[in-house]
mmCIF file of C-alpha atoms in Angstrom:
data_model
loop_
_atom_site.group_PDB
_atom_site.id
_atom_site.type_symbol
_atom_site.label_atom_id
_atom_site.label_comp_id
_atom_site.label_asym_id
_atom_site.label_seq_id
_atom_site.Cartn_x
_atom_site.Cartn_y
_atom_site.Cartn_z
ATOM 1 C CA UNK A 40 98.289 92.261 108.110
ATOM 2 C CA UNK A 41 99.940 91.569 104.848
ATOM 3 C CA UNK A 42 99.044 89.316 102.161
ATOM 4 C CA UNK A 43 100.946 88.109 99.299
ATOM 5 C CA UNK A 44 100.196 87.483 95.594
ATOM 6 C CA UNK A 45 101.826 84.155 93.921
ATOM 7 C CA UNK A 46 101.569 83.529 90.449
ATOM 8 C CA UNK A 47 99.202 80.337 89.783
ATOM 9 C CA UNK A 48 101.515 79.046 86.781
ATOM 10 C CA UNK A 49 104.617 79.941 84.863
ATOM 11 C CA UNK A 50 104.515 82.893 82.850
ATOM 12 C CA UNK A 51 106.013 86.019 81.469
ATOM 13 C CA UNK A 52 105.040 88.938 83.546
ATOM 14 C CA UNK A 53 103.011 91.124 80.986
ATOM 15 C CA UNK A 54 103.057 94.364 82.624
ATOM 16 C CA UNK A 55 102.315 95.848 86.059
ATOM 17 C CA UNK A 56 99.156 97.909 86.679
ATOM 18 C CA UNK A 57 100.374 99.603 89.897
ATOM 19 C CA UNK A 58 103.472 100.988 91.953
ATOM 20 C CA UNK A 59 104.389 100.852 95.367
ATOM 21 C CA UNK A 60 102.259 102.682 97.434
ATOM 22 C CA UNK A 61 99.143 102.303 95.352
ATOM 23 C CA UNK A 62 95.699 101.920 97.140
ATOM 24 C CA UNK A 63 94.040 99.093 95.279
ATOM 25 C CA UNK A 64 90.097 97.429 95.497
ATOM 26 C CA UNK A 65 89.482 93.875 95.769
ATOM 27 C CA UNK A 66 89.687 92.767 92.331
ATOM 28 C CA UNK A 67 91.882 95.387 90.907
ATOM 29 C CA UNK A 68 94.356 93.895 88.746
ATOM 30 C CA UNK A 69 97.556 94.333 89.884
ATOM 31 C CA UNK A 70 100.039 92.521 87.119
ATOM 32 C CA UNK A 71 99.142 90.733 84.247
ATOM 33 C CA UNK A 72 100.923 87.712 83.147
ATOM 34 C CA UNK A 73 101.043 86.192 79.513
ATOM 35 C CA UNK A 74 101.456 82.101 79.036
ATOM 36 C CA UNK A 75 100.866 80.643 75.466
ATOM 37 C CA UNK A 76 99.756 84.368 73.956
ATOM 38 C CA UNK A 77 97.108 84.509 76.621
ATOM 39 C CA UNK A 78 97.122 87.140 79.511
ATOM 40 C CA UNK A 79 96.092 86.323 82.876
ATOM 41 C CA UNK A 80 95.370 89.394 85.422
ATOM 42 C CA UNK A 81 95.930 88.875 88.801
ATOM 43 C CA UNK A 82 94.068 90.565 91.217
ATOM 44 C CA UNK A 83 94.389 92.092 94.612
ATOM 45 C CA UNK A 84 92.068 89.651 96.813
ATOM 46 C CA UNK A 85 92.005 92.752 99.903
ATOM 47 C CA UNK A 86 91.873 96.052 99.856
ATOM 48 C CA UNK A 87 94.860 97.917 101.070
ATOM 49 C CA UNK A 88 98.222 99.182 99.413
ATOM 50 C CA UNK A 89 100.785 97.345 97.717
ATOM 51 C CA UNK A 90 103.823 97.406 99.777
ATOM 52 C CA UNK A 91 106.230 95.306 97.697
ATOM 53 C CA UNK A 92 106.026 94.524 93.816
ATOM 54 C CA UNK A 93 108.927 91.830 93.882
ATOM 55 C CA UNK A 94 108.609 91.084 89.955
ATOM 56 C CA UNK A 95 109.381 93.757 86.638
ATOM 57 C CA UNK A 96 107.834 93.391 83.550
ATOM 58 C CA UNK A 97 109.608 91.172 81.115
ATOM 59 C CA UNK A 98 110.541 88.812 84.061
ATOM 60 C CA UNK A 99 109.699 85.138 83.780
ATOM 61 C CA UNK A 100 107.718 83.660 87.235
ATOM 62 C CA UNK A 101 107.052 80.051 87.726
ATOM 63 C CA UNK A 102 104.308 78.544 89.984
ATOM 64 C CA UNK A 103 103.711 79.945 93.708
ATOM 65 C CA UNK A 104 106.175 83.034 92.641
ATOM 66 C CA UNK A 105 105.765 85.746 94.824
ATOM 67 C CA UNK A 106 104.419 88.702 92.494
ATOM 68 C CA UNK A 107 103.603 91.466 95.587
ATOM 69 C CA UNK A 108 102.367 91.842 98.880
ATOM 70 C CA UNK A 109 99.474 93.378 99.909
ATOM 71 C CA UNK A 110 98.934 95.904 103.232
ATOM 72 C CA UNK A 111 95.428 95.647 105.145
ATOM 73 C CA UNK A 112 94.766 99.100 106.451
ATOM 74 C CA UNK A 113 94.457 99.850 110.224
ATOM 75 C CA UNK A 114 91.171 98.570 111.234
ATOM 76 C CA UNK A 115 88.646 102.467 111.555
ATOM 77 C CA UNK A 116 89.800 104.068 115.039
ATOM 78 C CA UNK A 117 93.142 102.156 115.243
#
């Protein structure tokens, strides 16, 4: 099951804390974004591997942007 991270507002994407691949925790952050000198992390809300970043640093996102999506792993024994 995949799950996808949106940005909640319009911002400059900051910088990315992972790659493709990565295996990331609940609440890892996964990109940070920057609105009116502030940064805003988002974080992975499962635990899994990021399958897609579909953003770069520098790059300006607007609300409900998709930022990456998320991979569940196999449920054990699968």
């Amino acid at each position: 099951m995949a799950m996808e991270l949106r940005a909640e507002m319009a911002a400059n994407v900051w910088k990315i804390s992972v790659r493709e691949g990565d295996a990331v925790d609940v609440g890892d952050t996964v990109v940070i974004l920057e609105s009116m000198k502030m940064e805003i992390p988002v974080a992975a809300e499962i635990s899994g591997r990021i399958r897609q970043l579909h953003v770069r640093e520098g790059q300006v996102v607007r609300e409900g942007d998709l930022l990456a999506t998320l991979e569940e792993p196999p449920p054990a024994g699968a």
